[in-house]
PDB file of C-alpha atoms in Angstrom:
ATOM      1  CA  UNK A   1       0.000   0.000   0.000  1.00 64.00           C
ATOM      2  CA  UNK A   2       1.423   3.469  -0.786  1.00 70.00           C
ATOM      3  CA  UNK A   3       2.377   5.395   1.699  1.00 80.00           C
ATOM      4  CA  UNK A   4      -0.694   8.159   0.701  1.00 84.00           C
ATOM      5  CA  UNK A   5      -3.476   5.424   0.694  1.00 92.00           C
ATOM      6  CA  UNK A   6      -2.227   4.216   4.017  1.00 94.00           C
ATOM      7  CA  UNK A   7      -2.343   7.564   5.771  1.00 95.00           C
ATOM      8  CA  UNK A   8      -6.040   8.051   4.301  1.00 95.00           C
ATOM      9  CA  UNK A   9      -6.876   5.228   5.355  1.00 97.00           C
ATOM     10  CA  UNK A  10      -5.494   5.374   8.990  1.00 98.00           C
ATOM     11  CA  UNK A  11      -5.668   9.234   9.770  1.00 97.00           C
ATOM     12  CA  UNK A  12      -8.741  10.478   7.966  1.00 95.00           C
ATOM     13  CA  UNK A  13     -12.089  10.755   7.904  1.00 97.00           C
ATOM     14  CA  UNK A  14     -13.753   9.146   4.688  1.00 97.00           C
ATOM     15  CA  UNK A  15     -14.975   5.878   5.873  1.00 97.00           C
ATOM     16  CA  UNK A  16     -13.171   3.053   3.362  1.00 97.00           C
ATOM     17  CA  UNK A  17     -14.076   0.162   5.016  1.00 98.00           C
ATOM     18  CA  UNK A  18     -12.088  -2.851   3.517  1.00 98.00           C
ATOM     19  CA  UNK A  19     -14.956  -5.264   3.175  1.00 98.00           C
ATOM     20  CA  UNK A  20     -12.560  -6.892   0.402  1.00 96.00           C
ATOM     21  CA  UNK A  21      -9.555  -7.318   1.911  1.00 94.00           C
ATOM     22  CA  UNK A  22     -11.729  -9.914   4.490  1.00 93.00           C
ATOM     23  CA  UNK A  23     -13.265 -11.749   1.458  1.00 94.00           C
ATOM     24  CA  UNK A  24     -16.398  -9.339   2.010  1.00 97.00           C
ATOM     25  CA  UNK A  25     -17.261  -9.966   5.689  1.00 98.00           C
ATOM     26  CA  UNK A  26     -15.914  -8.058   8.516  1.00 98.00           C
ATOM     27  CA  UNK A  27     -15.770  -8.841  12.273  1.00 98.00           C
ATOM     28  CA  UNK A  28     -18.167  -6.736  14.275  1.00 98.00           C
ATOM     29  CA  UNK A  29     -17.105  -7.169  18.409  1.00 99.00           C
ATOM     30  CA  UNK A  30     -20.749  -5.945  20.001  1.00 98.00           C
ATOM     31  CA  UNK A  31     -20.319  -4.148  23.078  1.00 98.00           C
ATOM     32  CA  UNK A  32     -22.707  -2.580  25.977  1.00 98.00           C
ATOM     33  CA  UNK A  33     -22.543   1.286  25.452  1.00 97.00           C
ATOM     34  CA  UNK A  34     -23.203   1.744  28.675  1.00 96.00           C
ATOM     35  CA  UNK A  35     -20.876  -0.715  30.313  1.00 96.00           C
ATOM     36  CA  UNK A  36     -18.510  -2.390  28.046  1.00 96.00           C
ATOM     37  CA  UNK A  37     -19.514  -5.188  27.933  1.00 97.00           C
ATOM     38  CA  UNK A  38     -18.773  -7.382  25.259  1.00 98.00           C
ATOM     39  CA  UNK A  39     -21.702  -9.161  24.202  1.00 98.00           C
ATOM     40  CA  UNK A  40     -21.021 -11.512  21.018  1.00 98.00           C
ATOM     41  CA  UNK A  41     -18.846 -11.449  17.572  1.00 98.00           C
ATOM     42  CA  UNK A  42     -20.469 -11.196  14.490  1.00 98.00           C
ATOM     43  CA  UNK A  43     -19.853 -10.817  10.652  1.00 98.00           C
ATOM     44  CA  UNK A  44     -21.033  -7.654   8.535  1.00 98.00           C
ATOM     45  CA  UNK A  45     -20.177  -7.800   4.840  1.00 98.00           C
ATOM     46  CA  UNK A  46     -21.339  -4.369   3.063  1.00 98.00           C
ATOM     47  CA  UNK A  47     -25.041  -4.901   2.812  1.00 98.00           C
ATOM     48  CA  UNK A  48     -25.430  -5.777   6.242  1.00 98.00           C
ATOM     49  CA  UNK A  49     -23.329  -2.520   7.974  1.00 98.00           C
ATOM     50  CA  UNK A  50     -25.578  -0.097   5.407  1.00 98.00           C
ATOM     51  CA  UNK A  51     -28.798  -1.778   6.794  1.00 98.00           C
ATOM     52  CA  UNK A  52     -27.238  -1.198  10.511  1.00 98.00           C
ATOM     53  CA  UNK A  53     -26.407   2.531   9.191  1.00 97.00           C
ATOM     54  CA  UNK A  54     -30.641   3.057   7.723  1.00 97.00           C
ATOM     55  CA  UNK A  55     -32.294   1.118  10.434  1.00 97.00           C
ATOM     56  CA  UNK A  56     -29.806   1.834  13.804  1.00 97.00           C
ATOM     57  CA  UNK A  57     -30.735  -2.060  14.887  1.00 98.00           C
ATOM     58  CA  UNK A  58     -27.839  -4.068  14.811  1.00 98.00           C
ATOM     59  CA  UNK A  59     -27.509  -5.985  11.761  1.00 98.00           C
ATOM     60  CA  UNK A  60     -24.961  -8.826  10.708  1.00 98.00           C
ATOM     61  CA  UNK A  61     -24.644 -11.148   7.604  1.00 98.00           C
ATOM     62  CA  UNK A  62     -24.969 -14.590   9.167  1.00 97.00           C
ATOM     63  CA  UNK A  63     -22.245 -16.846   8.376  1.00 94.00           C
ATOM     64  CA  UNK A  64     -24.466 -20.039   9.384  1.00 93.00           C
ATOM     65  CA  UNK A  65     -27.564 -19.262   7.384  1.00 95.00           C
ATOM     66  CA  UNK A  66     -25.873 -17.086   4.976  1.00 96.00           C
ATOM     67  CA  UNK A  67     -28.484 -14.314   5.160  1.00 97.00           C
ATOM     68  CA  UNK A  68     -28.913 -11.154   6.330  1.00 98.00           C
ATOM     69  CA  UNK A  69     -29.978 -11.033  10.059  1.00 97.00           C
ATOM     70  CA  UNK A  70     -30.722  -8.320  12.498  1.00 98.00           C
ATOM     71  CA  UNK A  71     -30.489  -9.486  15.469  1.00 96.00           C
ATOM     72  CA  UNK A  72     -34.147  -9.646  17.417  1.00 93.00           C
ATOM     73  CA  UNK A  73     -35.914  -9.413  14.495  1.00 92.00           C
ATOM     74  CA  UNK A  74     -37.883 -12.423  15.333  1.00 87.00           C
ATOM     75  CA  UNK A  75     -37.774 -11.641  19.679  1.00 83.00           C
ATOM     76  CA  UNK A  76     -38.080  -7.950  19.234  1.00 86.00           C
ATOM     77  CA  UNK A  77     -34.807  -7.601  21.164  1.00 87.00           C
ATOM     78  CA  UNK A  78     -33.378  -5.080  19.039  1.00 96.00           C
ATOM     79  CA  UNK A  79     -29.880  -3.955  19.835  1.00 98.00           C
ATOM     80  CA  UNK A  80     -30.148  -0.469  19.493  1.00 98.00           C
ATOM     81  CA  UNK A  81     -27.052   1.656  17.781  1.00 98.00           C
ATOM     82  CA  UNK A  82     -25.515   4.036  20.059  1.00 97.00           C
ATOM     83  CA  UNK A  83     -22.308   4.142  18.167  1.00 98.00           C
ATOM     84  CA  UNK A  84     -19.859   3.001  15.694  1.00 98.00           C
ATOM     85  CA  UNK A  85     -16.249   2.552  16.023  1.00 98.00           C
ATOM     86  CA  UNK A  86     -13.507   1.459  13.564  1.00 98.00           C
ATOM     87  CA  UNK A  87      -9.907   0.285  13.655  1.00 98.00           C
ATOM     88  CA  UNK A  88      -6.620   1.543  12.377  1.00 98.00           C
ATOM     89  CA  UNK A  89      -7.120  -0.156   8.999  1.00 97.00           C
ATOM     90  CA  UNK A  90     -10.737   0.068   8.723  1.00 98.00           C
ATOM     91  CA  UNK A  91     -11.238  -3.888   8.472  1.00 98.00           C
ATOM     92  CA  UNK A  92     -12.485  -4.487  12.729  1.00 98.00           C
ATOM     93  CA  UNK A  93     -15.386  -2.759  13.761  1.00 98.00           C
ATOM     94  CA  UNK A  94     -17.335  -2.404  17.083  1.00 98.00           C
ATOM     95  CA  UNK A  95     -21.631  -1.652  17.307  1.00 98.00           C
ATOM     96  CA  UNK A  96     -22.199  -0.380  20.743  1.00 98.00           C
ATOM     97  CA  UNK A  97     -25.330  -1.232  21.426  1.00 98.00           C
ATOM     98  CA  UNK A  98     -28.410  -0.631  23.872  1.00 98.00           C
ATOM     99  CA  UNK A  99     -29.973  -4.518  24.378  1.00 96.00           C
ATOM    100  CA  UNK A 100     -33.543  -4.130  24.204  1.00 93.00           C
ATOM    101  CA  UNK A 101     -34.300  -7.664  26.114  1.00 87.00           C
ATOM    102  CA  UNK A 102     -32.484 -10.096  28.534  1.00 84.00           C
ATOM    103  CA  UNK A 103     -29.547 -11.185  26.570  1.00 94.00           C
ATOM    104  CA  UNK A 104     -27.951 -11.626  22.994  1.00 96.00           C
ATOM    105  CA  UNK A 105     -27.359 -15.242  23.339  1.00 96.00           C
ATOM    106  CA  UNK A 106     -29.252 -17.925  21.993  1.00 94.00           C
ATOM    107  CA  UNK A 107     -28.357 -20.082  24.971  1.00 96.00           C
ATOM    108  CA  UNK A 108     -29.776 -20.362  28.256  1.00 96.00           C
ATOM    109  CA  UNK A 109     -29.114 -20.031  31.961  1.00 96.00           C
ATOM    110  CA  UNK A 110     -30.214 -22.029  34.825  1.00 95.00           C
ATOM    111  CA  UNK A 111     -33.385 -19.499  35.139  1.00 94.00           C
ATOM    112  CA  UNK A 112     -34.393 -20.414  31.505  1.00 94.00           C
ATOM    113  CA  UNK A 113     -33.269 -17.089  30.401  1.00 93.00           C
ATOM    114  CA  UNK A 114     -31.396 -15.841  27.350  1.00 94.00           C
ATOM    115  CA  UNK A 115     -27.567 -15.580  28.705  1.00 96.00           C
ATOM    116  CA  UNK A 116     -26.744 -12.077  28.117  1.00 96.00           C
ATOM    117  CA  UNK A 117     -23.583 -12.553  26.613  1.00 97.00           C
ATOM    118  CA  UNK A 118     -22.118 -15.048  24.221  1.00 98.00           C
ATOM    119  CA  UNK A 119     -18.883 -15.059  26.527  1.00 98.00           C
ATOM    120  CA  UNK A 120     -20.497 -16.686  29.459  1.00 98.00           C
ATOM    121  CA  UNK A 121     -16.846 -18.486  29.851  1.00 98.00           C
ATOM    122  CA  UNK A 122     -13.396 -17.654  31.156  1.00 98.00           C
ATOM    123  CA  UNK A 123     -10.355 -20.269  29.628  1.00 98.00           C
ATOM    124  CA  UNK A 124      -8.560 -21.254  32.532  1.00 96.00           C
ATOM    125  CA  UNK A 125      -4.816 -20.443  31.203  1.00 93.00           C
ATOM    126  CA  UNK A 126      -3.458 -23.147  33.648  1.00 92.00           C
ATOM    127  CA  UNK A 127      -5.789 -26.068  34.080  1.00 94.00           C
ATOM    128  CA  UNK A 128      -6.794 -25.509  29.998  1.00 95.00           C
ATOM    129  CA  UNK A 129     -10.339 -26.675  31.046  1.00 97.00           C
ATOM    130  CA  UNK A 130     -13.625 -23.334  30.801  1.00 98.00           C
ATOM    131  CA  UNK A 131     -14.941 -21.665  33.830  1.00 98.00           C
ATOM    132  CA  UNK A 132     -18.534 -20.556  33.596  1.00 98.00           C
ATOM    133  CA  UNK A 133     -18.345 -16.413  35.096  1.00 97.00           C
ATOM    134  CA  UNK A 134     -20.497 -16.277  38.534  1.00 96.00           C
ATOM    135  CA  UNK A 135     -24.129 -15.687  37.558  1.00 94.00           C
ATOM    136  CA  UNK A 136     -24.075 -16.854  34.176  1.00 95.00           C
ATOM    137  CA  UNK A 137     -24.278 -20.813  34.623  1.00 94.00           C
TER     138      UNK A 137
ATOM    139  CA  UNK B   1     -24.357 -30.665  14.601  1.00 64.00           C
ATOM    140  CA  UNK B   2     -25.756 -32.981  17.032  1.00 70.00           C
ATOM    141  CA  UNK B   3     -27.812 -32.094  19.726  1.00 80.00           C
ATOM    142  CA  UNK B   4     -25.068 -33.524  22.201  1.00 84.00           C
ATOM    143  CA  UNK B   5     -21.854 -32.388  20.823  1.00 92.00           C
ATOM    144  CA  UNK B   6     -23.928 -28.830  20.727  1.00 94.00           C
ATOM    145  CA  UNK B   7     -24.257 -28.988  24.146  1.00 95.00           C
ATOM    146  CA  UNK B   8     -20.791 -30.257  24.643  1.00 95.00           C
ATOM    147  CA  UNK B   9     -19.321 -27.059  22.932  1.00 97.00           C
ATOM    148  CA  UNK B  10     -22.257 -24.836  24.322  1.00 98.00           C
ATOM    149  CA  UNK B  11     -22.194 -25.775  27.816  1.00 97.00           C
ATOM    150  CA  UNK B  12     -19.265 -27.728  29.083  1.00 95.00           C
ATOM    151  CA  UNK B  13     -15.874 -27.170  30.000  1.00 97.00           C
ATOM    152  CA  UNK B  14     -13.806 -29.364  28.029  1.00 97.00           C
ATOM    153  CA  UNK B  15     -12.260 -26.750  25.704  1.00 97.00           C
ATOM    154  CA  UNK B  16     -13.294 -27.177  21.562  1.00 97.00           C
ATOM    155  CA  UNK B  17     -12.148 -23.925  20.161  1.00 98.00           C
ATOM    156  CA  UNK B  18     -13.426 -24.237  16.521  1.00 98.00           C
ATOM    157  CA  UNK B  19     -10.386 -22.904  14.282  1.00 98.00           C
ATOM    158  CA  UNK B  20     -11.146 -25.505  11.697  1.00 96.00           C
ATOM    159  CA  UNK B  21     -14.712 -23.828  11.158  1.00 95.00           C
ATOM    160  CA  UNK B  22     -13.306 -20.450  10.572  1.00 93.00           C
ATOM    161  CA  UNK B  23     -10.486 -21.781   8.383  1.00 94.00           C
ATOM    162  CA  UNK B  24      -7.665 -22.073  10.626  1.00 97.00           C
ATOM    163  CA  UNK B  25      -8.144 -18.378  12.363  1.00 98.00           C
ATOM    164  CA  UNK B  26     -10.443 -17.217  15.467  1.00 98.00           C
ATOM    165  CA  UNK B  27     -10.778 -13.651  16.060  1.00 98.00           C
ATOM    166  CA  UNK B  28      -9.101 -12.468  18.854  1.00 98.00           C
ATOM    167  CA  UNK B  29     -10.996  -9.253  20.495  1.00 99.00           C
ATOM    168  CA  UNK B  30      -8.638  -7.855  22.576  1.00 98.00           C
ATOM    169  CA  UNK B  31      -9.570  -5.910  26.001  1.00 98.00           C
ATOM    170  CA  UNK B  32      -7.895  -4.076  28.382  1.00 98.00           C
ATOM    171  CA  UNK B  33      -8.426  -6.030  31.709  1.00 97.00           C
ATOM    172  CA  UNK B  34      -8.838  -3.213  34.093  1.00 96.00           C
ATOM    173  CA  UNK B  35     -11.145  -0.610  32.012  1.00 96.00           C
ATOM    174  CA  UNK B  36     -12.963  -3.091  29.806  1.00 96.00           C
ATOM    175  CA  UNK B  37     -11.587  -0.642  27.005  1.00 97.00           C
ATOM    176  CA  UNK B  38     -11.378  -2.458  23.848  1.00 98.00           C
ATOM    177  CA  UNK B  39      -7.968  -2.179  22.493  1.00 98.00           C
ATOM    178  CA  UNK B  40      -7.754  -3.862  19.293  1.00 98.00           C
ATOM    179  CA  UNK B  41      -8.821  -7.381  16.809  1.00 98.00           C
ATOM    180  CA  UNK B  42      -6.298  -9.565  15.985  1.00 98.00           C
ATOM    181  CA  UNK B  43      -6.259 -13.483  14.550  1.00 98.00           C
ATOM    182  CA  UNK B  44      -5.141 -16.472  16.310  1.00 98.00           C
ATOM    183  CA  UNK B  45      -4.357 -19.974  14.509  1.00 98.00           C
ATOM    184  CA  UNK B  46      -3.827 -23.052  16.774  1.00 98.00           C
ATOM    185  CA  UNK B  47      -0.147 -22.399  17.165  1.00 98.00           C
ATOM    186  CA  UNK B  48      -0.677 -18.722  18.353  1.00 98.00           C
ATOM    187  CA  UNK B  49      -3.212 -19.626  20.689  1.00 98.00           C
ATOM    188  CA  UNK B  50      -0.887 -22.390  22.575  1.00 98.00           C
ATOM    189  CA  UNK B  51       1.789 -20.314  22.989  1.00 98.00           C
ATOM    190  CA  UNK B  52      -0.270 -17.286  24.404  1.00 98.00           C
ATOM    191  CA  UNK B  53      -0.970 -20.455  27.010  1.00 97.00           C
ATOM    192  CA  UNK B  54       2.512 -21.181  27.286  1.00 97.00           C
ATOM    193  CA  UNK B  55       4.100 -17.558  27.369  1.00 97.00           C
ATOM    194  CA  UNK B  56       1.325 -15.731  29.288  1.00 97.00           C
ATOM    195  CA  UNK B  57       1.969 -12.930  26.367  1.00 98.00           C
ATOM    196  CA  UNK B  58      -0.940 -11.964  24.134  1.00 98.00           C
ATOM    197  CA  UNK B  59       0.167 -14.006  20.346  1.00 98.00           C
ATOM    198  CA  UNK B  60      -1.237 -13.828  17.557  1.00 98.00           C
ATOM    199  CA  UNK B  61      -1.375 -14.667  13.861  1.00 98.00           C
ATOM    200  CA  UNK B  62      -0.078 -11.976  11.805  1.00 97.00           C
ATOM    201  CA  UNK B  63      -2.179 -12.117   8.553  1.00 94.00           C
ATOM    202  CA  UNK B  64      -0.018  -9.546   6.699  1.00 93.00           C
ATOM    203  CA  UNK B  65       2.896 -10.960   7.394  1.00 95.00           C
ATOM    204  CA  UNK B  66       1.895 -14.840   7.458  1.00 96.00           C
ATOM    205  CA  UNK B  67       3.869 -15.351  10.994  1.00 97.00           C
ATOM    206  CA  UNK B  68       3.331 -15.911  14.318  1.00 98.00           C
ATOM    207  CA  UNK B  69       3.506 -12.361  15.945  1.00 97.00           C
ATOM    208  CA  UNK B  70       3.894 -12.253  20.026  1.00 98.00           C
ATOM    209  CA  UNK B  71       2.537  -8.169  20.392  1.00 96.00           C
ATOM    210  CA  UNK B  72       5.714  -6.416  21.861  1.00 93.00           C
ATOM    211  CA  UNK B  73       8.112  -8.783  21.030  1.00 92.00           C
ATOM    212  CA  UNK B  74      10.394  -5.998  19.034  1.00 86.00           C
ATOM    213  CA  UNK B  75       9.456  -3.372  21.647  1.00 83.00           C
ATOM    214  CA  UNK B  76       9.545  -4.603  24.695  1.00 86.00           C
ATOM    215  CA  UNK B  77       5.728  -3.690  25.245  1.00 87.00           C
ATOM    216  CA  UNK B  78       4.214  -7.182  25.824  1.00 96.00           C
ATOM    217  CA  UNK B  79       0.426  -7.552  26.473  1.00 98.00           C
ATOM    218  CA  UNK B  80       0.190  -9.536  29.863  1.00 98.00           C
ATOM    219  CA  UNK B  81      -2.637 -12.103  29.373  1.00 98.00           C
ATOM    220  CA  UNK B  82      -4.868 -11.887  32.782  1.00 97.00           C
ATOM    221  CA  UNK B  83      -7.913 -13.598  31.350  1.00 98.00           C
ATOM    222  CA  UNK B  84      -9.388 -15.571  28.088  1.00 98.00           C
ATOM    223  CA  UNK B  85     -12.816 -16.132  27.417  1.00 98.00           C
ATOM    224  CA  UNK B  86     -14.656 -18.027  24.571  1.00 98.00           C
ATOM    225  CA  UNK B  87     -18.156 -17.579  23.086  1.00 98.00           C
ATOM    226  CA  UNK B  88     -21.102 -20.001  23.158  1.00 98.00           C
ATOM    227  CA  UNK B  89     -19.962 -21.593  20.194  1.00 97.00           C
ATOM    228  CA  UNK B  90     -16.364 -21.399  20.675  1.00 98.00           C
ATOM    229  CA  UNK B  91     -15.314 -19.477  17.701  1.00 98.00           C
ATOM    230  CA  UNK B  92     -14.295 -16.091  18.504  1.00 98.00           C
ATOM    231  CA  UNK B  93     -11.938 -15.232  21.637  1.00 98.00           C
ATOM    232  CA  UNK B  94     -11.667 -12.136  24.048  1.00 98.00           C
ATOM    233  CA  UNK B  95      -7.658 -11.583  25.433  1.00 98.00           C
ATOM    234  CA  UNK B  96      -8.255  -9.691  28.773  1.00 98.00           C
ATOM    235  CA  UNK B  97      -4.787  -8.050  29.104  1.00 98.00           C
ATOM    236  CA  UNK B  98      -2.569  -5.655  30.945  1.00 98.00           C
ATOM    237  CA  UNK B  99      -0.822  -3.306  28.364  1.00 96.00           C
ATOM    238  CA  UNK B 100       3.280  -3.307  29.238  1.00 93.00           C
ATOM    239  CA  UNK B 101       3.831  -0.027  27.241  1.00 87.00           C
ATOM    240  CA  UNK B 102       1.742   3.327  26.020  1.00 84.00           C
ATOM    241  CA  UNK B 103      -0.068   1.707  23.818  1.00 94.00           C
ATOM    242  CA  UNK B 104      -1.124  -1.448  21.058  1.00 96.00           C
ATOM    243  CA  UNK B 105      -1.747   0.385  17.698  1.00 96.00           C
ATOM    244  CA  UNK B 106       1.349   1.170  15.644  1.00 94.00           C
ATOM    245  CA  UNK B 107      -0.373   4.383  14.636  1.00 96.00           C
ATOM    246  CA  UNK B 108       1.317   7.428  16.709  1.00 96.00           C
ATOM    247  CA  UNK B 109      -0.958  10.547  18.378  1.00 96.00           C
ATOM    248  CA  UNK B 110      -0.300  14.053  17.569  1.00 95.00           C
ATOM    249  CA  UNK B 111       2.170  13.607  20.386  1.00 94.00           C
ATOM    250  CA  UNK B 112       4.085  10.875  19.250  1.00 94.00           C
ATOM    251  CA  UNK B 113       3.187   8.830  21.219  1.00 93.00           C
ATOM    252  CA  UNK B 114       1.697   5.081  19.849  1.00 94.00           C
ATOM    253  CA  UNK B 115      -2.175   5.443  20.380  1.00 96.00           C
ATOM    254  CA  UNK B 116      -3.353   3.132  23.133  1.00 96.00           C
ATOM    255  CA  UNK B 117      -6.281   1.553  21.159  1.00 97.00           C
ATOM    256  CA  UNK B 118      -6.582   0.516  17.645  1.00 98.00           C
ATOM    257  CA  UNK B 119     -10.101   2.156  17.927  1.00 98.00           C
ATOM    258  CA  UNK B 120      -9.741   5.854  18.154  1.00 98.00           C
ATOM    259  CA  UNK B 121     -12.396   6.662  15.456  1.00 98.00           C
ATOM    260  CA  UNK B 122     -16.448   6.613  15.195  1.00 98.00           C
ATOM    261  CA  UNK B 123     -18.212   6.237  12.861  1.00 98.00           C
ATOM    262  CA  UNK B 124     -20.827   8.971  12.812  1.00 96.00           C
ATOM    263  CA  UNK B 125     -24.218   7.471  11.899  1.00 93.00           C
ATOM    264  CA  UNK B 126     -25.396  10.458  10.483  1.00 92.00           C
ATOM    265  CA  UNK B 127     -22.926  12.424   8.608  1.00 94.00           C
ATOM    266  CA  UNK B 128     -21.632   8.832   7.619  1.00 95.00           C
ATOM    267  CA  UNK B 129     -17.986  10.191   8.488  1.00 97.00           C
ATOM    268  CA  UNK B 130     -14.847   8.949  10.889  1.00 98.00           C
ATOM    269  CA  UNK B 131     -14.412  11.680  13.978  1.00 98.00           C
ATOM    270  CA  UNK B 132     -11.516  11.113  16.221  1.00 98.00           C
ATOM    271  CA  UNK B 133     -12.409  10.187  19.755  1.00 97.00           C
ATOM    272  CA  UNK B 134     -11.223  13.111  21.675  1.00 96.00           C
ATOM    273  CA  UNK B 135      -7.307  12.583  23.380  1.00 94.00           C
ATOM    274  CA  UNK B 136      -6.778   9.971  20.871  1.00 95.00           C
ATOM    275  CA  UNK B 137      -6.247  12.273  17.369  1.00 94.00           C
TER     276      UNK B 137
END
């Protein structure tokens, strides 16, 4: 990449987001506006971040079904936009969100609820075995 | 998928991460242990992900540069892993770390300084432009 391209890319402000470069889709790291949280990954490829742009509801291009999927559109439970961030070389980005329901997950706790978060588990570096985090068993 | 070896990735805490599914390479979100601040997305293969386990340093795989890439390993400015989690369906990884040095994006500030997040832009909904977060231009 030229040197020109790269500081456009990394320093200004014309969104160029490099859908191509990641064979169309893009990671999208969902986060709690209000407290960080990080609920799930997901995939956008182009179609899917302009819907997210029209509609502010979270929207991702499901790798699994391979079709275009905002998330609660069959619950309800919207996530909300609050914001949009991107990285250095516009090929990461993060939706922080407002959850309109319980959780993002499509598992289940103990209470029968939606888990709010898809990382319900720590790796335990030194016994290499998962730990469920308190309260989300 | 089964119904049983669903539940065995979904619930249980034998480890499974899925790095065949996603071609060899999980997404690695990477978070700043204390604040919850997200700091950048990276890729781990197999390899990468065993010697994080082994070395306690954030590793990943560079995709550029087709290598195995330990973060600070030229500078000094290692990322101390304090936690790992996994997602439901054990695809995409979260790095809780403690940053050794300013900061984890090779882009510098108007200081000089490295910036400490890859994500120092939004993406404004609206005008459907990048802004700078503010202390991060």
């Amino acid at each position: 990449m030229q040197d020109s391209s790269k500081i456009a890319l990394e320093e200004k402000l014309i969104p160029q987001l490099q859908f191509e470069k990641r064979g169309g889709l893009l990671p999208v790291i969902v986060q709690e506006y209000d407290s960080g949280q990080i609920l799930m990954l997901g995939y956008a490829n182009e179609e899917a971040f302009n819907y997210t742009l029209k509609s502010k509801k979270a929207t991702f291009w499901s790798t699994s079904r391979n079709e275009l999927w905002t998330k609660g559109e069959t619950s309800g439970n919207y996530l909300q936009m609050k914001n949009i961030m991107v990285d250095c070389d516009q090929d990461a980005i993060i939706y922080q969100v407002e959850l309109m329901g319980s959780g993002v997950c499509h598992t289940f706790d103990q209470q029968g609820e939606n888990r709010k978060a898809c990382f319900y588990r720590s790796y335990d570096i030194d016994e290499k075995k998962l730990k469920f985090i308190e309260g989300m068993e």
